XYZ file of C-alpha atoms in Angstrom:
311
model
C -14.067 45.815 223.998
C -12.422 46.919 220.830
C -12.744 50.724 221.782
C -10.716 50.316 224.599
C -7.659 50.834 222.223
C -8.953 54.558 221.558
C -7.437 57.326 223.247
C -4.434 54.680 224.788
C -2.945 58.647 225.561
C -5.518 58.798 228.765
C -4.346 54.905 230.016
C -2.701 55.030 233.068
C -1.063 51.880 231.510
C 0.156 50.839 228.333
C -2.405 49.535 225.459
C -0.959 46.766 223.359
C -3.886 44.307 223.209
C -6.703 42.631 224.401
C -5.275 41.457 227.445
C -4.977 45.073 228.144
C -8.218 46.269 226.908
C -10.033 43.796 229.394
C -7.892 45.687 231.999
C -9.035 49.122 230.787
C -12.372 47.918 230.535
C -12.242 47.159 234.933
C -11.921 50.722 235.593
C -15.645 52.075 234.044
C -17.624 52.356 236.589
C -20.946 50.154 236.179
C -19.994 48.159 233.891
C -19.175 44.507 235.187
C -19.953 42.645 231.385
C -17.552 42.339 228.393
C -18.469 40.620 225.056
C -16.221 39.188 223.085
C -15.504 39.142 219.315
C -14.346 35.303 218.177
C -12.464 34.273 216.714
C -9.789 38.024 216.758
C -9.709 38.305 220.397
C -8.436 34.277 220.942
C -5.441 34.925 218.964
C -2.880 35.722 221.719
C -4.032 33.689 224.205
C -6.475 31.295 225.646
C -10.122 30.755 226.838
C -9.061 30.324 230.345
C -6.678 33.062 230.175
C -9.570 35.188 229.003
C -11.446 33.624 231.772
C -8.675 34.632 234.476
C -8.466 38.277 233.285
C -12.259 38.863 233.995
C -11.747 37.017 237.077
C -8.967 39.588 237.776
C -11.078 42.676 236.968
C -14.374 41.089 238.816
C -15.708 41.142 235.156
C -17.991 38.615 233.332
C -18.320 37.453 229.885
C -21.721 38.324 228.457
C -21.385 36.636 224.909
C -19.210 35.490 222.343
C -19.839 37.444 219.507
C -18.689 36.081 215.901
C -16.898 37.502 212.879
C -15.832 35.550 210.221
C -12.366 36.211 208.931
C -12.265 38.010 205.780
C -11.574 34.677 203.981
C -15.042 34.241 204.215
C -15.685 37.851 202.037
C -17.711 35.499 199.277
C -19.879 34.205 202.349
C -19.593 32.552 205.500
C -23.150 30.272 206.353
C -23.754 30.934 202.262
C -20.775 30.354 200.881
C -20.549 28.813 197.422
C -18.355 26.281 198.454
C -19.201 23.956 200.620
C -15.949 23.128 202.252
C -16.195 26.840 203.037
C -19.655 26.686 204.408
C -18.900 23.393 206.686
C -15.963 25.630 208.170
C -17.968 28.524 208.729
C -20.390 26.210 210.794
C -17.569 24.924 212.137
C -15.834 28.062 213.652
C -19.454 29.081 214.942
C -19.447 25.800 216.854
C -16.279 26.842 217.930
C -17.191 29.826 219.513
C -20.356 27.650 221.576
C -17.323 26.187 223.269
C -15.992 28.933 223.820
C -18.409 30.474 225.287
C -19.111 27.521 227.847
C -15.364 27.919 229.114
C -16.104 31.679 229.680
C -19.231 30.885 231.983
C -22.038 32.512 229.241
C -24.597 31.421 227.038
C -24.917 33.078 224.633
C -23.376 33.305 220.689
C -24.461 36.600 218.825
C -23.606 35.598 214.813
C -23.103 38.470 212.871
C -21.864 37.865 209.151
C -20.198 40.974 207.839
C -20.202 38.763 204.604
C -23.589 36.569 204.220
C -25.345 38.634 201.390
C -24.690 39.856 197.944
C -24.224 42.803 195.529
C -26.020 43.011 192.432
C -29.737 41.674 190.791
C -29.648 37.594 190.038
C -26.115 37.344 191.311
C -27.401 34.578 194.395
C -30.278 32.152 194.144
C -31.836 33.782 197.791
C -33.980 30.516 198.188
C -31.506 28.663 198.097
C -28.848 31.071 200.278
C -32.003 31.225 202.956
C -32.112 27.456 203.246
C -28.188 27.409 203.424
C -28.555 29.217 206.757
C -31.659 27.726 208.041
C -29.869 24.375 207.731
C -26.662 25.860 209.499
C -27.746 27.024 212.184
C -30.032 24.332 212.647
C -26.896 22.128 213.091
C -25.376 24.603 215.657
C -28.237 24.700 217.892
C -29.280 21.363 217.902
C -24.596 20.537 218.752
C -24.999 23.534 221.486
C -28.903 23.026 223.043
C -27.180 24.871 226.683
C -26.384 28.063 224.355
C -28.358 30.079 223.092
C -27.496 31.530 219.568
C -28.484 35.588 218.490
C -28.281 36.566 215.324
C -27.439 39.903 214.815
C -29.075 41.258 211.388
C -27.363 44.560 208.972
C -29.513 45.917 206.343
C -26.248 46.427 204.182
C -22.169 47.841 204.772
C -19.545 48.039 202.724
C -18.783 44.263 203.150
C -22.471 43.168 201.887
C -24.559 45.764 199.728
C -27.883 43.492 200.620
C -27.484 41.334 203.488
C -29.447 37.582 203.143
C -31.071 39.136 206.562
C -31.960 42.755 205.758
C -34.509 43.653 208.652
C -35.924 42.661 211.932
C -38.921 40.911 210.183
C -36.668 39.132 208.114
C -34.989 38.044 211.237
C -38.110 36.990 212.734
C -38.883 34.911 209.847
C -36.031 32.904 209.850
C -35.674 32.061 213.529
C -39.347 31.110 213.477
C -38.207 28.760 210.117
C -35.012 27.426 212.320
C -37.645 26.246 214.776
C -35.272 25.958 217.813
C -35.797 26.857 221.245
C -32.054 28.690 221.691
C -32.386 30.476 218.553
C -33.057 34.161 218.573
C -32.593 37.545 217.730
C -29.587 40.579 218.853
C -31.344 43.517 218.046
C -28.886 46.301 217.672
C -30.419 50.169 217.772
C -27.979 51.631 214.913
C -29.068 48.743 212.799
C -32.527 49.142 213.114
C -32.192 52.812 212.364
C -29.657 51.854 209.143
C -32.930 49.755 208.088
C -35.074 52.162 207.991
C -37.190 50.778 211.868
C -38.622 52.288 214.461
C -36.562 50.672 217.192
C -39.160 50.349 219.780
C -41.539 48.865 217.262
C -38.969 46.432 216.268
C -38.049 45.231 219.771
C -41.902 44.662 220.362
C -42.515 42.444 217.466
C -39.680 40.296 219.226
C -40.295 40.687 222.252
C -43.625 39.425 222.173
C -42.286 36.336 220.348
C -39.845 35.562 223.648
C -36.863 35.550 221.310
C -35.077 38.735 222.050
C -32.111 37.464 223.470
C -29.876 40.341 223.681
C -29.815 44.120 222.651
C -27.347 46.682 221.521
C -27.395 50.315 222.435
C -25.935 53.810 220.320
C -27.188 56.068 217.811
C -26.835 57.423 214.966
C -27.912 60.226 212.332
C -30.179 57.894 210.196
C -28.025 58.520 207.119
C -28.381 55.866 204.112
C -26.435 53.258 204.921
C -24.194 54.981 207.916
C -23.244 53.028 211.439
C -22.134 56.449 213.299
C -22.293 54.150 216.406
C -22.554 57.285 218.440
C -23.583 57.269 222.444
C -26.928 55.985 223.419
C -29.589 58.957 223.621
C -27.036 61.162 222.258
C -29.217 61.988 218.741
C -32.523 60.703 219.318
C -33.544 60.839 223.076
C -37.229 59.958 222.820
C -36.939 56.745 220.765
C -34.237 55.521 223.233
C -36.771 56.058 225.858
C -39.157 53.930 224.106
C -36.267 51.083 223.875
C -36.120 51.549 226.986
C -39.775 50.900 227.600
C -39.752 48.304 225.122
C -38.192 46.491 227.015
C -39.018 46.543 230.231
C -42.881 45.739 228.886
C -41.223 42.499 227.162
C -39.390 41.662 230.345
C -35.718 41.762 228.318
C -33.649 39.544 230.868
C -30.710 40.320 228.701
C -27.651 42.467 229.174
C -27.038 45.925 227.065
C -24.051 45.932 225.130
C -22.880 49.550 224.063
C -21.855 48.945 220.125
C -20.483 52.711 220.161
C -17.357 53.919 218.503
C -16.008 56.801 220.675
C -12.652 56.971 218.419
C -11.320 60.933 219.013
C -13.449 60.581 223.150
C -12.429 58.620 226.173
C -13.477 55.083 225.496
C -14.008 54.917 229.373
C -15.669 57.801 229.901
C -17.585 57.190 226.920
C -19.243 54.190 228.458
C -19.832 55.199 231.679
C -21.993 57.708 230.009
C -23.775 55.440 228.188
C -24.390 52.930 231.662
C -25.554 56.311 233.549
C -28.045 57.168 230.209
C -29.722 53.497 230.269
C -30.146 54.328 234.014
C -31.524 57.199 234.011
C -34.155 56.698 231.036
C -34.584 52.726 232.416
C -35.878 55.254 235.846
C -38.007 57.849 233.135
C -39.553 54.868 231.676
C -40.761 53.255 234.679
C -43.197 56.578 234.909
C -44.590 56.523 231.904
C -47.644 54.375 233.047
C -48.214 56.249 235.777
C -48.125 59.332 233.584
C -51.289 58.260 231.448
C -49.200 56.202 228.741
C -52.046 53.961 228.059
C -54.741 56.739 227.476
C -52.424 58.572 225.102
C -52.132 55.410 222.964
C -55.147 54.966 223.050
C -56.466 57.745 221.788
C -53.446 57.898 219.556
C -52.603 61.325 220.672
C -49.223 62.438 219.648
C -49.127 65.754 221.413
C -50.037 64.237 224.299
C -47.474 61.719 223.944
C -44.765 64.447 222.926
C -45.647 65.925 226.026
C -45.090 63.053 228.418
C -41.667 62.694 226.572
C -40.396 65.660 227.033
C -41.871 65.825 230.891
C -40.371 62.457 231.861
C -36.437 63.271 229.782
């Protein structure tokens, strides 16, 4: 949603905020779901305004998606005070409800600030439990939504996130113990971390707690989001997202996390909804192709081969 705001010089209309974003957003062909970001797009007006400007552009809301406000820069779910923490919980809570008056059910938490600089500067026992326990509380308040969280091996906010990796992520929502907690997996993320993407969406998928995905791509570079169009850099492991996920039957939308900044924002994401088409198509072959034999036999010119057939 945020990217409609690039480029407002190609709008047919004016761009002043996310009223008019949602509008920008109804002219991209294919697309028909909009996340959210809660609490900064609620400021101007409310849930059932939000609600009627979807409505208006025969959109729906996929999922609210969270980000603390920068008050929380010393931690949000592991903040060192608890007054802090309880409001943290509190505005996640917050965004369950408001996700129920958008007609979803889903809350992706991404902390921009849950995580820590330096060597012996957080007790990460104790910082673990601290979200463990939290979201514990939120799912057990919210049992019709399902909460995501979203993990970030490290930005400028957070050097070392508390949640550094998908098997971290794993961990923890097998330690929360709750049947609507899961996992966002987000491809630039994975990359940032160091993953093999497809890998990483099997080991969740085959735990039934991928709840919800988000496609781009980047140039791998230490610690760099380029959030750059899906397929755009590295075509064969987007196929095998692709794949991925149809073999763990992902029921989920794709959200396109891209930053298009100096290109149309709406042709931009058209171009990523025709890409996830046309490899969703390429990976329905790959079966039929001999897949199975190549792995195997774990024969990577064979499998190089089917790649490059099937792109």
């Amino acid at each position: 949603l945020n990217s409609m705001k690039d480029r407002p010089d190609l709008s047919s209309s004016p761009i002043h905020d996310v009223r008019d974003w949602v509008k920008r957003q109804g002219t991209i062909n294919g697309l028909n779901c909009v996340d959210f970001n809660y609490p900064q797009h609620f400021h101007s007006w409310t849930n059932e305004e939000a609600k009627q400007a979807l409505d208006d552009e025969n959109l729906v809301a996929g999922a609210v998606c969270l980000r603390y406000p920068s008050k929380f820069a010393r931690g949000a779910m592991i903040h060192p005070d608890p007054a802090m923490r309880r409001e943290a919980i509190e505005i996640t809570k917050e965004a369950a409800r408001t996700a129920r008056e958008l007609g979803c059910d889903e809350v992706v938490v991404w902390s921009a600030y849950d995580g820590y600089d330096y060597p012996f500067q957080v007790n990460y026992d104790e910082k673990w439990d601290q979200i463990v326990d939290a979201f514990r509380e939120c799912c057990d308040a919210f049992p019709d939504i399902k909460f995501s969280l979203e993990f970030k091996p490290t930005d400028e906010n957070t050097r070392f996130f508390t949640v550094p990796s998908t098997g971290a992520a794993l961990l923890l929502v097998k330690e929360i113990d709750r049947p609507n907690m899961g996992l966002t997996l987000d491809v630039g993320h994975m990359l940032m971390a160091g993953e093999n993407p497809g890998q990483s969406i099997a080991m969740v998928g085959r735990e039934k707690k991928l709840f919800g995905v988000q496609l781009n791509d980047g140039y791998t570079r230490l610690a760099a989001e380029d959030g750059m169009m899906f397929g755009s850099i590295h075509p064969s492991m987007a196929l095998e997202v692709i794949y991925q996920l149809r073999k763990t039957g992902y029921k989920g939308h794709f959200y396109f996390d891209t930053f298009p900044q100096r290109t149309d924002p709406v042709k931009e994401a058209e171009y990523n909804i025709q890409r996830v088409k046309k490899f969703w198509k390429a990976a329905g072959k790959l079966d039929e192709m001999g897949l199975q034999e190549v792995m195997d036999n774990h024969d990577a010119l064979a499998a190089l081969d089917i790649t490059n057939k099937v792109i």
